[in-house]
Coordinates of C-alpha atoms in Angstrom, one line a residue:
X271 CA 0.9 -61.1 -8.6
X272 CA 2.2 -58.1 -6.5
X273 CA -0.6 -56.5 -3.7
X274 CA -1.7 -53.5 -6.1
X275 CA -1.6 -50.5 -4.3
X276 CA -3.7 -48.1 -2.6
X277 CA -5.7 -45.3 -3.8
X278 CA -7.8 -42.3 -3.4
X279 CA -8.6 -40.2 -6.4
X280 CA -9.9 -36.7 -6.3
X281 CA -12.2 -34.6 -9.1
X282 CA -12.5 -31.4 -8.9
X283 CA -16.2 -30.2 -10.7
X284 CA -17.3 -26.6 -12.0
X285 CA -20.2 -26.9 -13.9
X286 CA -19.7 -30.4 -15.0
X287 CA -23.8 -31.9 -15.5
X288 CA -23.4 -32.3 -18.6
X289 CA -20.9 -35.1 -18.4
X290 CA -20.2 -36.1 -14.9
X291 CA -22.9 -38.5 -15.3
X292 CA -20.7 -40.7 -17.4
X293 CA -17.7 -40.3 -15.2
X294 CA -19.8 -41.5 -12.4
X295 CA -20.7 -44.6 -13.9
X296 CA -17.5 -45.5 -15.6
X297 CA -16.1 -45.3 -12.0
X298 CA -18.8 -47.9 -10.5
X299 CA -17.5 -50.4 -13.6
X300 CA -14.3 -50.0 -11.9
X301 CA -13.0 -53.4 -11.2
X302 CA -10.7 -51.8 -8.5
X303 CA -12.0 -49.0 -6.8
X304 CA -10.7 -46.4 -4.6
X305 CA -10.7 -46.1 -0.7
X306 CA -12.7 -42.6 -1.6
X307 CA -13.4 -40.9 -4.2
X308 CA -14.1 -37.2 -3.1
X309 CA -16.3 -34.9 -6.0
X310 CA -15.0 -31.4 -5.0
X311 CA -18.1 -29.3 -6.0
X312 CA -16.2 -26.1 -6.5
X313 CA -19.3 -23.9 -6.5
X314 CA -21.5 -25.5 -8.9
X315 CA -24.5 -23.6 -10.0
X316 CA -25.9 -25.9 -12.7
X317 CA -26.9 -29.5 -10.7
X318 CA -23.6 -31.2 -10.5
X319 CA -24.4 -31.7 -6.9
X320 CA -27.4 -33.3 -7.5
X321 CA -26.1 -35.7 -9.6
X322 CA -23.4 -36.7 -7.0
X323 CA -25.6 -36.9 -4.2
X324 CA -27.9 -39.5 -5.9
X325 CA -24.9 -41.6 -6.7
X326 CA -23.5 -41.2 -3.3
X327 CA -26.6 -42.4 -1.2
X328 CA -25.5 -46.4 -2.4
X329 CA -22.2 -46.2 -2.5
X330 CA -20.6 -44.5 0.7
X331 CA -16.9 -44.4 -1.0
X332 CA -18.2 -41.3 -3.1
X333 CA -18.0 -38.4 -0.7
X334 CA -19.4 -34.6 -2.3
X335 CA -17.5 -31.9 -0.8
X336 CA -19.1 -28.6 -1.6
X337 CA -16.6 -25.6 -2.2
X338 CA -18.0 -21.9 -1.9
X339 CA -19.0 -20.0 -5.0
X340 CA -16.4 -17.9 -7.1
X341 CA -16.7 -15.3 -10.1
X342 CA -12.8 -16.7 -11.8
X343 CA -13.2 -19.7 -13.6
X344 CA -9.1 -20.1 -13.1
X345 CA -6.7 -23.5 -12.2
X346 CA -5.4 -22.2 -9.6
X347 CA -8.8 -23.2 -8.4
X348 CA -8.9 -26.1 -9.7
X349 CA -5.7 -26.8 -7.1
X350 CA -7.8 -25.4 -4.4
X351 CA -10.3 -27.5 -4.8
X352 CA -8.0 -30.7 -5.1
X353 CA -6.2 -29.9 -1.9
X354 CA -9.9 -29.5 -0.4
X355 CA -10.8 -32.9 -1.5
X356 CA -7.3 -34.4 -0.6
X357 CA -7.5 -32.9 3.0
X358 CA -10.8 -35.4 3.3
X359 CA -8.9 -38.9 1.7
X360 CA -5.2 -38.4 3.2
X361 CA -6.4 -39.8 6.8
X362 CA -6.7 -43.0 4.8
X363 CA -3.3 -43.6 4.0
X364 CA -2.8 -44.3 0.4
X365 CA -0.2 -45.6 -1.8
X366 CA -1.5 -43.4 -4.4
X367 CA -3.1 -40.3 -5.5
X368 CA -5.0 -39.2 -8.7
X369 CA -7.0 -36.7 -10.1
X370 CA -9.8 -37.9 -12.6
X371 CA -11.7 -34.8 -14.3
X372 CA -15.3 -34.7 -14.4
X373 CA -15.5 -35.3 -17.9
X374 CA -13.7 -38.4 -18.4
X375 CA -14.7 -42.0 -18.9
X376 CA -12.6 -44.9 -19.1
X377 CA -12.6 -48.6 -19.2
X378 CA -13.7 -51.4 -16.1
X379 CA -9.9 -52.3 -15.7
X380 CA -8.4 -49.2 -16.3
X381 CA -7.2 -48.3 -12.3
X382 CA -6.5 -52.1 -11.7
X383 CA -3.7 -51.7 -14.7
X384 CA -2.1 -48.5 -14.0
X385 CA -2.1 -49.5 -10.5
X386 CA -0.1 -52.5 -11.2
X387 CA 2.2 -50.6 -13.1
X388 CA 3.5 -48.8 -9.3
X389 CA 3.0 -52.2 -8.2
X390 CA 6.1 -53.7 -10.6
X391 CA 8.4 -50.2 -10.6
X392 CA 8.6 -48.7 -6.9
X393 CA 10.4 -45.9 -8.9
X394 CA 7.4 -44.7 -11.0
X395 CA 6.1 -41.7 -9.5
X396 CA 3.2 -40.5 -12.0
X397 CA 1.4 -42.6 -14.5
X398 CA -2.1 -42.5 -16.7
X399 CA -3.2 -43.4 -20.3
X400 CA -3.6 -41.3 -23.4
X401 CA -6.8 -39.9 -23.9
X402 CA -9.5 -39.7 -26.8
X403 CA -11.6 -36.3 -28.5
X404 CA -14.2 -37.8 -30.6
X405 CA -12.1 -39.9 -33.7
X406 CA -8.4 -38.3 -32.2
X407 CA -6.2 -39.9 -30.2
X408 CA -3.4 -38.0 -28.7
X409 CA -0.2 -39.0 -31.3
X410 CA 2.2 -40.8 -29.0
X411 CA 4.8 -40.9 -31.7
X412 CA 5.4 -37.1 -31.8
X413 CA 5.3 -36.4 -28.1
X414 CA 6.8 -37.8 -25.2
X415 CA 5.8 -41.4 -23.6
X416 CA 6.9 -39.4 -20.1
X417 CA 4.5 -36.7 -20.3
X418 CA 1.2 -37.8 -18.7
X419 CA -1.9 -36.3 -19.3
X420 CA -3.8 -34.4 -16.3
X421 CA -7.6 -35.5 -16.9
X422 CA -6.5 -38.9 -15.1
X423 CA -3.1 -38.5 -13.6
X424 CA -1.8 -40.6 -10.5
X425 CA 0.9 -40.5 -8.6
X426 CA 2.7 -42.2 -5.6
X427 CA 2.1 -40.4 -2.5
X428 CA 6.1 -40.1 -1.7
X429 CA 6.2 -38.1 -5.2
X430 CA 3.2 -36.3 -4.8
X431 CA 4.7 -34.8 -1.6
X432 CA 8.2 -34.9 -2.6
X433 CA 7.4 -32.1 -5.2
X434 CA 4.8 -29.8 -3.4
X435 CA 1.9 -31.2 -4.9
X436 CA 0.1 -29.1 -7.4
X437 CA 1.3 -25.4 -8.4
X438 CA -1.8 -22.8 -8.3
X439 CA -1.0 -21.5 -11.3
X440 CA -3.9 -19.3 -12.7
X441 CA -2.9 -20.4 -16.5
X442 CA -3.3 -23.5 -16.4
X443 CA -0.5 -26.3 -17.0
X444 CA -0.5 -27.6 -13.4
X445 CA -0.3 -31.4 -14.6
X446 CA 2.6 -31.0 -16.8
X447 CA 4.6 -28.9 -14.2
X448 CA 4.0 -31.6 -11.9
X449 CA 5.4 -34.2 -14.0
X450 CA 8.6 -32.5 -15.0
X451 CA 8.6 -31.4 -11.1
X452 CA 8.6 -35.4 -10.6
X453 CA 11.1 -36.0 -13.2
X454 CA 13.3 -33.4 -12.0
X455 CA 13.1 -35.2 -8.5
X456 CA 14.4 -38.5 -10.3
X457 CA 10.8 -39.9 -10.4
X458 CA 9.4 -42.0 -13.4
X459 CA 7.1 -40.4 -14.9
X460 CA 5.0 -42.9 -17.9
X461 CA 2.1 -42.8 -20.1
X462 CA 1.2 -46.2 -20.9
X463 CA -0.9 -46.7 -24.2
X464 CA -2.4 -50.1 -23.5
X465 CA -5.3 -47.8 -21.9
X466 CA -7.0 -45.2 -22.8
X467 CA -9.4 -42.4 -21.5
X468 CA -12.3 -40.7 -23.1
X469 CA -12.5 -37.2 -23.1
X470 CA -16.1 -35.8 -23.3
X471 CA -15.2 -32.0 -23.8
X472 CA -12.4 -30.6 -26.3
X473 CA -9.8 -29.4 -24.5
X474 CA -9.3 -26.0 -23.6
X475 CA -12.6 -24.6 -25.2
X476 CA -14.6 -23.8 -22.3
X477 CA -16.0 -20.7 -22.7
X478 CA -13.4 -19.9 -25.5
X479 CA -13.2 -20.7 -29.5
X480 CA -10.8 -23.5 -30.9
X481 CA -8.3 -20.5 -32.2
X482 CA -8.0 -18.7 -28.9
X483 CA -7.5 -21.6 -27.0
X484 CA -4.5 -22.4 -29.4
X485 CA -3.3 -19.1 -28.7
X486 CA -4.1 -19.5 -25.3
X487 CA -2.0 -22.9 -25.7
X488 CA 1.0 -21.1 -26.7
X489 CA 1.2 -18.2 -23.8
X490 CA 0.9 -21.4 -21.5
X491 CA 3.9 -22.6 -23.3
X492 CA 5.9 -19.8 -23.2
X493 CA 4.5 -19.5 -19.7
X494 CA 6.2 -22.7 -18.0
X495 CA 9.4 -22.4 -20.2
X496 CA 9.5 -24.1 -23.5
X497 CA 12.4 -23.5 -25.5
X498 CA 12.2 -21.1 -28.7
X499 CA 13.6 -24.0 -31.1
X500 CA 11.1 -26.5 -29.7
X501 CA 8.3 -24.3 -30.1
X502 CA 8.7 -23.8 -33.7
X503 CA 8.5 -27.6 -34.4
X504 CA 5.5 -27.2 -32.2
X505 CA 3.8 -25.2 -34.0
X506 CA 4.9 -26.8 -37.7
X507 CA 3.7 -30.1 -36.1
X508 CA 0.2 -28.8 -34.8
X509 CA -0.9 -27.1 -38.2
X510 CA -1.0 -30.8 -39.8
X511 CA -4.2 -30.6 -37.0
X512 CA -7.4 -29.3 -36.9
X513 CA -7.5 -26.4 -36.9
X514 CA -5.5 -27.1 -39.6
X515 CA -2.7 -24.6 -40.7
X516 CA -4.1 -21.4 -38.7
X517 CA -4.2 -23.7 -35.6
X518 CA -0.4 -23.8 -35.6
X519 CA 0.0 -20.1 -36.3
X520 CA -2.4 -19.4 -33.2
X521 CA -0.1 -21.2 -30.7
X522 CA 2.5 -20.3 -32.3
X523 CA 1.3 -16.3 -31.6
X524 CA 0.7 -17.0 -28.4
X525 CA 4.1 -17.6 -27.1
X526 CA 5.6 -15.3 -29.4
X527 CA 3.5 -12.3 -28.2
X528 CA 4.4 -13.8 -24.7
X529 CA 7.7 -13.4 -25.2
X530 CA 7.8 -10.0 -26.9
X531 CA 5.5 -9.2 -24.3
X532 CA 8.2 -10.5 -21.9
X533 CA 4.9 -12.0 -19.9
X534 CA 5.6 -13.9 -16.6
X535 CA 7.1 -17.4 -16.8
X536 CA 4.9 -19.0 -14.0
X537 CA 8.1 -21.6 -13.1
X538 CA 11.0 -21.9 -11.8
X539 CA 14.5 -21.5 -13.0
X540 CA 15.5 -24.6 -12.4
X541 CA 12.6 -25.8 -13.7
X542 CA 12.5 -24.2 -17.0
X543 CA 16.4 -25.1 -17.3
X544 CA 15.0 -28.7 -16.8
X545 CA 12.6 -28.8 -19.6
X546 CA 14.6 -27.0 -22.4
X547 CA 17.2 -29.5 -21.2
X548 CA 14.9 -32.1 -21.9
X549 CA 13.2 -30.5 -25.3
X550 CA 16.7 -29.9 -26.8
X551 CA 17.4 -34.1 -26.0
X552 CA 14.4 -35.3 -27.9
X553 CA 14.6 -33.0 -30.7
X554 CA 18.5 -34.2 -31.4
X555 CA 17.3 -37.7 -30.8
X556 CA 14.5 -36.9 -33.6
X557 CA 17.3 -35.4 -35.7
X558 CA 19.0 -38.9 -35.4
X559 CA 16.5 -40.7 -36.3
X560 CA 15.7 -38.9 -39.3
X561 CA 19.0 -38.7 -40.6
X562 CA 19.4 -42.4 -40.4
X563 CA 15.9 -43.1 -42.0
X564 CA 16.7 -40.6 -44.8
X565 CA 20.5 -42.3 -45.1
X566 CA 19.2 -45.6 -45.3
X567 CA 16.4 -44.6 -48.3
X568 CA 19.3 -43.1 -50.0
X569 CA 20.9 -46.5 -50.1
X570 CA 18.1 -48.8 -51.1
X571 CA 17.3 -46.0 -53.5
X572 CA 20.8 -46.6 -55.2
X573 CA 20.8 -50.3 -55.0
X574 CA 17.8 -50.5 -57.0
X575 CA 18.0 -51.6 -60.5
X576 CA 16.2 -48.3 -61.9
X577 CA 19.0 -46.2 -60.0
X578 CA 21.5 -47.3 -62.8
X579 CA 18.9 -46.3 -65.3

């Protein structure tokens, strides 16, 4: 079996007592821990700190790094912080780099498999798992095994600094813009569903209902450059979802208002060119794919007996 690689993971924590409790102890399971783990505390008022410090005192590879106070709950904080904590790891030298949220557990063997996964493909740049709300699991078979979910993303170091590590983008959408960043840079980039990561808190409700953060959702979209076609099956496919039906038409608001709004688009050209480049690819593929299962119904249909009925 190959060395496994390397790694240091960082967590950035606003606010997290209620569930960074869980993270903490999923992460002593670990059967392959990190050279440091470094809790960014970015300015806590509600005894996150507290509950790092206990855990720290017996095991010296945790390391709390207090950030000041701020009004904006925002990610380009959220970057801030990370770059904080990954100032206090890079000394070490890892082959990797990750960010686990505060609000995630996962399995005892989860880092030792996705670090074996850098370990076989020198060309993978970012990996993770999919992730769990409750009863859902992220639906692999409408998205894209590339894309890999931010709450426990890693990447090789070379691709981490290859694309600028993460974008302070106030919005939100940092992980995904650093995957098609890695992509673009002819990185891998692979979720791989043998694993999987619990996620304590819904996404994108804190501090917000379950219909603004869909419309929220969609201004992110429009925000990092998703195409107009690939939007609309967006939408169709999220109102099959809870919330179902208006979910689909909040996201779907929130780019269009975006765009009639002619709000910022927080990326790049090239990197918007990129990922309608890419979105136009998978929904022609999909096309394909359909046709040929519709074609191939048609024909069993008329080589059944009751079709000469």
């Amino acid at each position: 079996m190959a060395t496994l690689p390397t790694y240091v993971l960082i967590t950035p924590a606003r606010n997290e007592a209620q569930f960074i409790e869980l993270t903490l102890k999923s992460m002593l399971g670990q059967t392959f821990r990190p050279l440091k783990w470094v809790i960014v505390s970015d300015g806590s008022t509600d005894g996150t700190d507290d509950i790092v410090r206990r855990y720290a005192v017996d095991n010296p590879w945790i390391e709390l790094l207090r950030m000041p106070e701020r009004t904006e709950r925002h990610f380009a904080g959220k970057v801030h912080a990370f770059n904080a904590g990954y100032a206090k790891a890079k000394d070490l030298n890892p082959d990797v780099i990750g960010n686990l949220d505060a609000d995630v557990s996962i399995e005892p063997e989860h880092f030792r498999f996705l670090l074996s996964k850098f370990a076989e493909d020198h060309q993978l740049g970012v990996g993770g798992a999919p992730f769990m709300e409750g009863s859902r699991q992220y639906d692999y078979r409408f998205s894209n095994i590339e894309n890999v979910w931010g709450g426990c993303q890693l990447f090789r170091r070379e691709c981490y600094e290859a694309i600028g590590g993460y974008t302070p983008v106030k919005g939100g959408g940092i992980d995904h813009i650093a995957v098609v960043s890695a992509r673009m840079k002819d990185w891998k980039t692979r979720t791989f569903t043998q694993k999987v990561c619990i996620h304590h808190r819904q996404m994108n409700t804190a501090g917000q209902s379950a219909l603004k953060a869909k419309f929220r959702l969609g201004a992110k979209d429009y925000s990092f450059g998703n195409h107009p076609v690939w939007e609309l099956f967006r939408m169709l496919y999220q109102t099959v979802n809870p919330p179902f039906i208006v979910g689909g038409l909040a996201l779907g608001a929130g780019y269009f208002w975006s765009m009639i709004q002619r709000k910022e688009v927080s990326v790049s050209r090239e990197l918007v060119a990129f990922t309608r480049h890419e979105q136009m690819l998978r929904l022609r593929r999909f096309a394909t794919r359909f046709r040929a299962t519709h074609s191939d119904a048609v024909s069993q249909e008329s080589a059944s007996p009751r079709s000469a009925l």
